Structures are given as C-alpha cells and as structure tokens.
Tab-separated table of C-alpha atoms and ligand atoms in Angstrom:
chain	number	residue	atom	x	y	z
D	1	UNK	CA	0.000	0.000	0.000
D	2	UNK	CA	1.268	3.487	-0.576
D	3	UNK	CA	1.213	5.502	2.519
D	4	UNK	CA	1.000	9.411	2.844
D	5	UNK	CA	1.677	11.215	5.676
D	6	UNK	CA	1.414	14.954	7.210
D	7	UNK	CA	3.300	16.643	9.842
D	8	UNK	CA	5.445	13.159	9.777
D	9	UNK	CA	8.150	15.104	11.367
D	10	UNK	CA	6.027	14.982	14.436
D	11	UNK	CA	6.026	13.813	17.435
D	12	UNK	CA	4.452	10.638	16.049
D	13	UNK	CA	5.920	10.097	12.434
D	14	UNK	CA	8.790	8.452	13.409
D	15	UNK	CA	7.500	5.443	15.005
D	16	UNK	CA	4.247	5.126	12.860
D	17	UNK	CA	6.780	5.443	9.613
D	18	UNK	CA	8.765	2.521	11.274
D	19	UNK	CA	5.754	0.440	12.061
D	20	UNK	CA	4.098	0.858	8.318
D	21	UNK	CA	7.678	-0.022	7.014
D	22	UNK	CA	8.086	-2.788	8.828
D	23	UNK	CA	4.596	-4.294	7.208
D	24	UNK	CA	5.906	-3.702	4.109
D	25	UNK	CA	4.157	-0.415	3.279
D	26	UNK	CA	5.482	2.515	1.142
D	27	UNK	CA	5.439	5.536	2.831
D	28	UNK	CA	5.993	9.215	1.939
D	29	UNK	CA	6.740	11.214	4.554
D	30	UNK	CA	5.607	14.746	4.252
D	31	UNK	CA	6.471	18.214	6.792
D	32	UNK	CA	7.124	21.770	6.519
D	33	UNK	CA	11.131	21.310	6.699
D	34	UNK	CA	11.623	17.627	5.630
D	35	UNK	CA	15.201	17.700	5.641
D	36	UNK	CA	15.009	18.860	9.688
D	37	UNK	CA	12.576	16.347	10.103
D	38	UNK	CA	15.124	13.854	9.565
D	39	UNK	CA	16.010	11.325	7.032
D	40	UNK	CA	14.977	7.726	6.646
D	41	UNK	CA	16.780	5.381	4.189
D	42	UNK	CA	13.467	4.210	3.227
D	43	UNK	CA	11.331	6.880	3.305
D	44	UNK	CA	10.669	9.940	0.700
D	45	UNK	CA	10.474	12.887	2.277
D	46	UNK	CA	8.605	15.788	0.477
D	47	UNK	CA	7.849	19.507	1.690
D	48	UNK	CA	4.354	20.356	2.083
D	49	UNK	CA	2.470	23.064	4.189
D	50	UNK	CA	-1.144	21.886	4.890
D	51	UNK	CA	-2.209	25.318	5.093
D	52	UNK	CA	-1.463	26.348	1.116
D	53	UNK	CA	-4.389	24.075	-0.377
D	54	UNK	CA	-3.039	23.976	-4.044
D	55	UNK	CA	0.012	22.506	-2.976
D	56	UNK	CA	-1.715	19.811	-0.686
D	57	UNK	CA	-3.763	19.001	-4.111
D	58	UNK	CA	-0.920	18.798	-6.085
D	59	UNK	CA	0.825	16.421	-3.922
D	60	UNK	CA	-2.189	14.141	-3.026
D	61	UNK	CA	-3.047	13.859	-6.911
D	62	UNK	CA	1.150	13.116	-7.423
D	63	UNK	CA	1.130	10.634	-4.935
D	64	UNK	CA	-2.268	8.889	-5.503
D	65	UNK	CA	-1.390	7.313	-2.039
D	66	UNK	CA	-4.238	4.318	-1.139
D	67	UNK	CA	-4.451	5.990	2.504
D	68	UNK	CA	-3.278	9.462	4.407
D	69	UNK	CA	-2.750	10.012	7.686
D	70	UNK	CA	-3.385	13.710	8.317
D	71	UNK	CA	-0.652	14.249	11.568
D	72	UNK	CA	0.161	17.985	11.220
D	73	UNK	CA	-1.342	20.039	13.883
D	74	UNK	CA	-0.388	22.611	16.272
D	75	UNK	CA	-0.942	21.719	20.051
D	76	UNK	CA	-3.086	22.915	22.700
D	77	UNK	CA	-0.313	24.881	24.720
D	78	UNK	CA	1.044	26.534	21.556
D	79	UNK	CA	-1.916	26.768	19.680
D	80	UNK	CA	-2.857	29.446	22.406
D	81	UNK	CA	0.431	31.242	22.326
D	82	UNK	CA	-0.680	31.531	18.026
D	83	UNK	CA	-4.230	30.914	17.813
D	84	UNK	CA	-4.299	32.228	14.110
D	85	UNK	CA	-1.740	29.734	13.064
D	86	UNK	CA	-3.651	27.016	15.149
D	87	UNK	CA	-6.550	27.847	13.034
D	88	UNK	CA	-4.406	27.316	9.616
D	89	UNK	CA	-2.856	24.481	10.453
D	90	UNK	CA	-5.344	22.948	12.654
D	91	UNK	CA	-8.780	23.424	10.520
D	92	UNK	CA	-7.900	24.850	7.159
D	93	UNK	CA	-5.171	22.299	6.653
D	94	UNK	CA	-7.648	19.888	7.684
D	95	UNK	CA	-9.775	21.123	5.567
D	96	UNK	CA	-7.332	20.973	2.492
D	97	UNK	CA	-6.841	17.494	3.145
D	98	UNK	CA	-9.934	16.614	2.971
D	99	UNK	CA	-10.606	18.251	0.002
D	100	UNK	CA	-7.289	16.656	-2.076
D	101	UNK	CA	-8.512	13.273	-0.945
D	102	UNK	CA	-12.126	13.753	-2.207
D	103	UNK	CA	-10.806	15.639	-5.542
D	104	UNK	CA	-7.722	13.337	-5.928
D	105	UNK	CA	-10.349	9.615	-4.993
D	106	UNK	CA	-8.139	8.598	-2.159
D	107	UNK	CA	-9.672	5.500	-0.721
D	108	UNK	CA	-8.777	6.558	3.350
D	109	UNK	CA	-7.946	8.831	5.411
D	110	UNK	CA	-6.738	8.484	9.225
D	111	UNK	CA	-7.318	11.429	11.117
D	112	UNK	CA	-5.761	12.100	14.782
D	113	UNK	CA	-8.183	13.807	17.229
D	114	UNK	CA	-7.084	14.352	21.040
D	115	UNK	CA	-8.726	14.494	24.549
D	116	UNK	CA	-8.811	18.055	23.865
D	117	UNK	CA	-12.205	18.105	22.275
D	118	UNK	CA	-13.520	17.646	25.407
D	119	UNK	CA	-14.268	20.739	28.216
D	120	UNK	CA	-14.993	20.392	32.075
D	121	UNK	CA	-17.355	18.490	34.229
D	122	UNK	CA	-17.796	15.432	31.831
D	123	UNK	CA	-18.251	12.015	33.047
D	124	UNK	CA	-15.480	9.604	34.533
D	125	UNK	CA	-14.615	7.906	32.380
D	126	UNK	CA	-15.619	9.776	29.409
D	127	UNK	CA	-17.650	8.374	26.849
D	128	UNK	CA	-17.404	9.882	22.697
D	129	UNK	CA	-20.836	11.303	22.457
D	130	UNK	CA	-20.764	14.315	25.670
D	131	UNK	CA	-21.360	17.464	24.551
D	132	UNK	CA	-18.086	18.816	23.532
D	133	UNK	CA	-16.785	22.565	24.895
D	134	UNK	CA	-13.472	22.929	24.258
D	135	UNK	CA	-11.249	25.123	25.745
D	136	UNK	CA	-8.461	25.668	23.700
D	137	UNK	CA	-8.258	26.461	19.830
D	138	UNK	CA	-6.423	23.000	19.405
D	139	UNK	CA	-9.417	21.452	20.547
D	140	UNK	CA	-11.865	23.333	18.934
D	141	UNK	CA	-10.064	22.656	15.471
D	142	UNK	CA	-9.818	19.162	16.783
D	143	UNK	CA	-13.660	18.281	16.946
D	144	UNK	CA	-14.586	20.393	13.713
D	145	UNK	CA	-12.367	18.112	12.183
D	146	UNK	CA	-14.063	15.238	13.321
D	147	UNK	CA	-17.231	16.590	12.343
D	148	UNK	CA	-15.563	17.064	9.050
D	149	UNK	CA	-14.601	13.792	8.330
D	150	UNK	CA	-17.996	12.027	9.261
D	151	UNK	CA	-19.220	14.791	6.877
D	152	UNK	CA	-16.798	13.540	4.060
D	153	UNK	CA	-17.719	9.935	4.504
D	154	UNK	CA	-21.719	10.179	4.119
D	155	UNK	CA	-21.763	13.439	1.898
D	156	UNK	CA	-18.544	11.756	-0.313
D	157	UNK	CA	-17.997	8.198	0.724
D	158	UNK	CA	-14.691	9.097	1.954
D	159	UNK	CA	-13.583	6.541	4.211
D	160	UNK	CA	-12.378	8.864	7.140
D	161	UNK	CA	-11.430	7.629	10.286
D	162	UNK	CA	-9.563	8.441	13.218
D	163	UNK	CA	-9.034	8.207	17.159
D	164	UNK	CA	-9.025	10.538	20.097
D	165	UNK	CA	-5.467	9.968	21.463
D	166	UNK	CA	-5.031	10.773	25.140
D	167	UNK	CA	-1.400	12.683	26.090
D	168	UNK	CA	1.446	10.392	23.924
D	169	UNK	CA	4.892	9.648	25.555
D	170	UNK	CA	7.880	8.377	23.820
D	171	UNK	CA	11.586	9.105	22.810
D	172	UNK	CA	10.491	12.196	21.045
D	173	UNK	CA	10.777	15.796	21.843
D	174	UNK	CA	7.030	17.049	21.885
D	175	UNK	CA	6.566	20.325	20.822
D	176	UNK	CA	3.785	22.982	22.382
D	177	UNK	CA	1.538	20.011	24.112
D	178	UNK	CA	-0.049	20.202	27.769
D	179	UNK	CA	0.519	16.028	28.210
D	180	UNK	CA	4.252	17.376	27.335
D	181	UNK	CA	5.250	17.411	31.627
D	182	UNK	CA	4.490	13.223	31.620
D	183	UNK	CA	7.262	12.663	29.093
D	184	UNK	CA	9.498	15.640	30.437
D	185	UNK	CA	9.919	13.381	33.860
D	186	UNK	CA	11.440	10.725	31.626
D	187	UNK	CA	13.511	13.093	28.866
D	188	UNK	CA	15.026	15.616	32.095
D	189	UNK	CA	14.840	12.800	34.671
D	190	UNK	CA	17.297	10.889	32.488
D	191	UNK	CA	19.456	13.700	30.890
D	192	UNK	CA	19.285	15.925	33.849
D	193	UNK	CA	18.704	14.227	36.988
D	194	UNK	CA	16.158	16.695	37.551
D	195	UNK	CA	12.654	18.054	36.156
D	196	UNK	CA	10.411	20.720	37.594
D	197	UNK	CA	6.881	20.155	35.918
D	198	UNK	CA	4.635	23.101	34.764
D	199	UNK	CA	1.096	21.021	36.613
D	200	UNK	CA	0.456	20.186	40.087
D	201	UNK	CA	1.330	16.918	41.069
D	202	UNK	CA	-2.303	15.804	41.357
D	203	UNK	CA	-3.038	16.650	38.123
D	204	UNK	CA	-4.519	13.922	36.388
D	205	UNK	CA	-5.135	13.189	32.461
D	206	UNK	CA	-5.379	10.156	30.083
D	207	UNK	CA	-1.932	9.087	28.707
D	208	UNK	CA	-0.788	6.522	26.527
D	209	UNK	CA	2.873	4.867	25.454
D	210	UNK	CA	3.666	5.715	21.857
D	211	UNK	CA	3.845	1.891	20.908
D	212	UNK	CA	-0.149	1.259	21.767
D	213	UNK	CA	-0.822	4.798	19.870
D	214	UNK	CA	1.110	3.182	16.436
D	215	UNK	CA	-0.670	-0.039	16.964
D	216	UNK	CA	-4.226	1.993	17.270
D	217	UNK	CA	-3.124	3.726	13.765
D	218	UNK	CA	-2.947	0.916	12.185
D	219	UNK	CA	-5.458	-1.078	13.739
D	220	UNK	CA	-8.284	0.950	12.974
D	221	UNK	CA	-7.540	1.529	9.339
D	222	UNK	CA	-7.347	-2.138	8.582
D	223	UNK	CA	-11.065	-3.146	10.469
D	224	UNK	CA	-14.391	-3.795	8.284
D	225	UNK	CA	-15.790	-0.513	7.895
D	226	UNK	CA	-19.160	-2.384	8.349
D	227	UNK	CA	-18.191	-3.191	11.460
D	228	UNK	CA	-17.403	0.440	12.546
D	229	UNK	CA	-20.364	2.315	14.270
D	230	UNK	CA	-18.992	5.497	14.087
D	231	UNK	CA	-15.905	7.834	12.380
D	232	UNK	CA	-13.713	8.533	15.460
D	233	UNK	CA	-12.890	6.541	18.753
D	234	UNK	CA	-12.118	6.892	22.486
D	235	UNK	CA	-8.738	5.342	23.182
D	236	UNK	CA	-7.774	5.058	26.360
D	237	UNK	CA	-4.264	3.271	28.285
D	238	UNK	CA	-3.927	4.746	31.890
D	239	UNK	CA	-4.617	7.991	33.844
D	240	UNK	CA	-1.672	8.176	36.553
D	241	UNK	CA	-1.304	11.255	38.530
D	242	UNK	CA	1.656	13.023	37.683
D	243	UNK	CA	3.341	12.233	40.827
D	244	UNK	CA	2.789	9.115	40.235
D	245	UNK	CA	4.723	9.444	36.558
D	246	UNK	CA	7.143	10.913	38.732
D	247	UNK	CA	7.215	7.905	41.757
D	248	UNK	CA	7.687	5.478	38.692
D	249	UNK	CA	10.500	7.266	37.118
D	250	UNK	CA	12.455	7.744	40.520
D	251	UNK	CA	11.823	3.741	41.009
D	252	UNK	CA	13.966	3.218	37.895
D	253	UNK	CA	16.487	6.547	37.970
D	254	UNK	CA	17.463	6.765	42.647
D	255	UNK	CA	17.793	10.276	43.573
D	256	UNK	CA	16.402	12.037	40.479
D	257	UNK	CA	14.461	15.283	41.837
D	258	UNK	CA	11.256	16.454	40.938
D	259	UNK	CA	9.384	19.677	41.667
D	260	UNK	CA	5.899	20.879	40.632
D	261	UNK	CA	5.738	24.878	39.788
D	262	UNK	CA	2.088	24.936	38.002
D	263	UNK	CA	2.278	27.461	34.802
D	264	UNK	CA	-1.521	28.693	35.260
D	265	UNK	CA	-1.975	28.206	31.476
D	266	UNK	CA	-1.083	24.879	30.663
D	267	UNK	CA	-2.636	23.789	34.336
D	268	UNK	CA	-6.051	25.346	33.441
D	269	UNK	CA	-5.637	23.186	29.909
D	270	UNK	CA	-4.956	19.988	31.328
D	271	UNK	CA	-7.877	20.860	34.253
D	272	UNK	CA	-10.782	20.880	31.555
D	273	UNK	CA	-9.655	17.778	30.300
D	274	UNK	CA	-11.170	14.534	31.336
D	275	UNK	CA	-9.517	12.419	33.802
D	276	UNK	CA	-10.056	9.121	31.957
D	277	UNK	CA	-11.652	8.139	28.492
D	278	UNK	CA	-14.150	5.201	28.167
D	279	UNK	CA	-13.028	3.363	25.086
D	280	UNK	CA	-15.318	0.843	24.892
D	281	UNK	CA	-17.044	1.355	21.626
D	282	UNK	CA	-13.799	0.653	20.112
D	283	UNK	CA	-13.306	-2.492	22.205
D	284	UNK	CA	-16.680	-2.998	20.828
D	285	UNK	CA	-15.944	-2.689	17.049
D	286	UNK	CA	-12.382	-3.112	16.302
D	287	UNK	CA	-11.101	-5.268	19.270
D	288	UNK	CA	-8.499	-2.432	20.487
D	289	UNK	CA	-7.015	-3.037	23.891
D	290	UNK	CA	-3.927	-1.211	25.364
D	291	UNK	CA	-0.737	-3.452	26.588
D	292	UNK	CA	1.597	-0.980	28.294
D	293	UNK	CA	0.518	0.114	31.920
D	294	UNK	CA	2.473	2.877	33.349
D	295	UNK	CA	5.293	0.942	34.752
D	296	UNK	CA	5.719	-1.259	31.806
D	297	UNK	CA	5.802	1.738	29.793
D	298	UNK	CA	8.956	3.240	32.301
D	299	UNK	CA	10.519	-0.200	32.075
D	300	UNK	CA	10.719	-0.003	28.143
D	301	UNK	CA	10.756	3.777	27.384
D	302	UNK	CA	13.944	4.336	29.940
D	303	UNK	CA	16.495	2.167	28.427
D	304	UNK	CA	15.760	3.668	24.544
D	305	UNK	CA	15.793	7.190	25.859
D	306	UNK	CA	19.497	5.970	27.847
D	307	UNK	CA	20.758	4.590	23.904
D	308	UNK	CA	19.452	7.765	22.043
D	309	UNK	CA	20.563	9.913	24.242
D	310	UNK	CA	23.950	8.219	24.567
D	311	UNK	CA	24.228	7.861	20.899
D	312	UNK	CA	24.235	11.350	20.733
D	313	UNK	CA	20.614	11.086	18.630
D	314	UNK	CA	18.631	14.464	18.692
D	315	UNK	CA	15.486	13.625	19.785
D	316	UNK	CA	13.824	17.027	19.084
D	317	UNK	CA	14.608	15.586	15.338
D	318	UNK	CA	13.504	12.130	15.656
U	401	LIG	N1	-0.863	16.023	23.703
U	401	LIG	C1	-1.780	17.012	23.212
U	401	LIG	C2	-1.552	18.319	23.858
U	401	LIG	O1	-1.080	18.333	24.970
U	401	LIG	C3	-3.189	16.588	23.453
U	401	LIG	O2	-3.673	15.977	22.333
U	401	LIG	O3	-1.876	19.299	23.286
C-alpha cells in the first residue's frame, strides 16, 4: 500500500513510519522542513504546508497514495500562544486534506483527534458522544475536524477515520503540548537528573505509550468498515497522577528530583480535560485493547531514551 503522511516530522511520524515499514508499506513522509525532520533510508520525504491548499492538491493527486494520515497540527499549549496559526494548520489544513482526498479519490484517510475536544465536568470515564466545549483552539479545530470527516464519509464516501489519542509519551521531543510534563519526567529525569513540571502533582489526564498509539493507527484503518459504528474513537491506556509518573521514574532513575511549579496556562488546559476516556465502543468494534501500563511503559521507554541519548541522537529531530 502506498502511505502518505502529514506533519510526519512529528512527534508521532517516526515510530508510525517505522511500524508501516516494517509491514511492508510505502510511505511518503511529508512536513514543513523535511530535511530537519530527519532522514529515513526508506522513506521519501517531500515539503508540504497543509495550510497552502493547491500545494496539498498537487501532492495528493502526485502521490495517488491508497491511505493518508493527516498528523500535522499545532498543540493545545502553543496553539494558544498563536491561535491564528492554530486555526491554519489545525482546521484549514484539515480542511485541504480533505478536500485533495475527495478531488484526488483517495480510498482513506486516518485522522488524529485528542482528549482536547472535550471541556470540564464530563463524566469519569468519558464516553465519545458528551457534549463537547473545548477550551483551547487545538481542541476546537480538533472536533470540527471530526465533524468534518464524518461529513466527508456520508456526503462523499470518503472513508475517514480516526481516534481521540489521550497525552502520547515516547523518545520524542514534543513540541507545544499540555501532556508534554508526563514525558518531560522521563527526557530531564534521564538527561538531567532533575525536572520541575509546569502542573500540580495531582493533576490527572489520560496518557498513553507511543507503541499502543502506532498499533491503534494501524489497527483501525485495517477493520471492516461495516463493522465500525462510528468515524472517530475513544482510546484510552492509563490515567496516573503526575506524581505518580514521577514515583515510577524515581523507582527506575534513585535520587532524580522532581518539583511541581504549576504554569496557570497549561494547568487550566490539562484541568478541563477529562480524567479518563471510556473506550469501549472501540473495544466494541475493532477489538483495540492497550498493553503498556504505566510501569511497563517506564521499564521499556527508559532504556531507549538511555541509547538515544547516549548515541548522541537528537530527539527534538527524531
Ligand atoms: N498532547 C496534546 C496536547 O497536549 C493533546 O492531544 O496538546
């Protein structure tokens, strides 16, 4: 299958181009600044702004790729620092997207939708069909591109799909998320013995290791759209408090310090969020099911982050 993918110099491109190249997929890799993204023996790496819809056309009709996954997206905690480019990048490069994979036939598109969608005083867990308030632009642009996509698959019969990924954490630099203090702990833990989080240590959101996120990408694509009751799942892993991120890290790294000094921005962010997602519709459909817990997630992620880092890899790059 030929694979295309936005924003794949992301925070997850790296591992989701790994896992499609591993099943034998062909995958082109698309960002604003390719060659910073990093390159990939395997992989073609094209530049493409999601925002500029002619040149999202252009490529999609080049490529004629049998699926997309639509990555690029600016995050909750930057998106308010630059709401307007939030907007572009967030809905009108969703929207462009969308529109190259109607005009250009693609078959399917995979779509990546967040916790953020969601505002206070919902349900614990929380189900997909709450009435959604979001608080930040991210999250705004987040559920009218949801909305978007179910509207491409019954007005088009594009087959749209995607999942509502709670905070990721892996050997990546994040860049502008509120989940971003949960892998901090491990990244500064490891490199500087030391990490003073932005959120109180009882904050608590949905998180998820990166290798259960890949496996839901790829997962979801492949099931019986008959067999799908709706566009976009819940996916849910664990909800540790971030103290308790920061207990499990000290278990594996003695005498590594932590401090909490809340950043009243970010804190109110990760505060309207809900504590825990119900994922059971996609239980239900597509038989998803998380493996990695919180501490089998420290006793895997540590030991890549100590070779990366030691191999002098830059992980802001990955
Ligand atoms: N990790 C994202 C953020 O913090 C949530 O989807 O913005």
């Amino acid at each position: 299958m030929r694979i295309l993918l936005t924003g794949a110099g992301g925070q997850l491109g790296g591992d989701l181009i790994t896992a499609l190249l591993a099943q034998g997929h062909e995958v082109i890799a698309t960002d604003l600044r390719p060659a910073a993204a990093g390159q990939n023996g395997r992989t073609r790496w094209d530049a493409l702004d999601v925002t500029r819809g002619d040149d999202v056309l252009t490529c999609v009709e080049r490529i004629a790729p049998d699926r997309v996954y639509h990555l690029a997206a600016i995050l909750s905690a930057r998106g308010e620092q630059q709401p307007q480019l939030a907007y572009a990048v967030n809905q009108t490069g969703t929207w462009n997207v969308l529109e190259a994979c109607r005009q250009a036939r693609v078959p399917q598109l995979v779509f990546t939708s967040s916790i953020a969608v969601y505002g206070p005083g919902l349900p614990d867990p929380t189900p997909e069909d709450v009435a959604l308030h979001p608080t930040t632009i991210y999250g705004a642009t987040k559920a009218a591109g949801e909305m978007l996509c179910d509207y491409y698959c019954h007005r088009w019969g594009l087959d749209a799909r995607g999942v509502r990924f709670p905070g990721l954490i892996n050997a990546a630099v994040p860049g502008g998320g509120s989940s971003d203090y949960a892998l901090f702990m491990y990244l500064d833990g490891l490199r500087r013995g030391a990490y003073d989080a932005f959120c109180r240590a009882d904050t608590r959101i949905p998180l998820m290791y990166m290798p259960d996120a890949v496996r839901a990408l790829i997962e979801l694509p492949a099931a019986p759209r008959q067999h799908l009751g709706r566009s976009v799942y819940n996916i849910a892993a664990f909800s540790p408090r971030a103290d308790e991120i920061a207990a499990s890290v000290a278990r594996a790294l003695p005498g590594v310090q932590f401090t909490f000094t809340p950043d009243p921005a970010r804190q109110a962010i990760l505060d309207s969020w809900p504590r825990a997602l119900d994922d059971a519709r996609a239980r239900a459909d597509w038989g998803w099911r998380h493996e990695f817990d919180l501490e089998a997630m420290t006793a895997d992620l540590l030991p890549q982050m100590r070779t990366l880092l030691g191999a002098g890899v830059d992980l802001a790059g990955h």
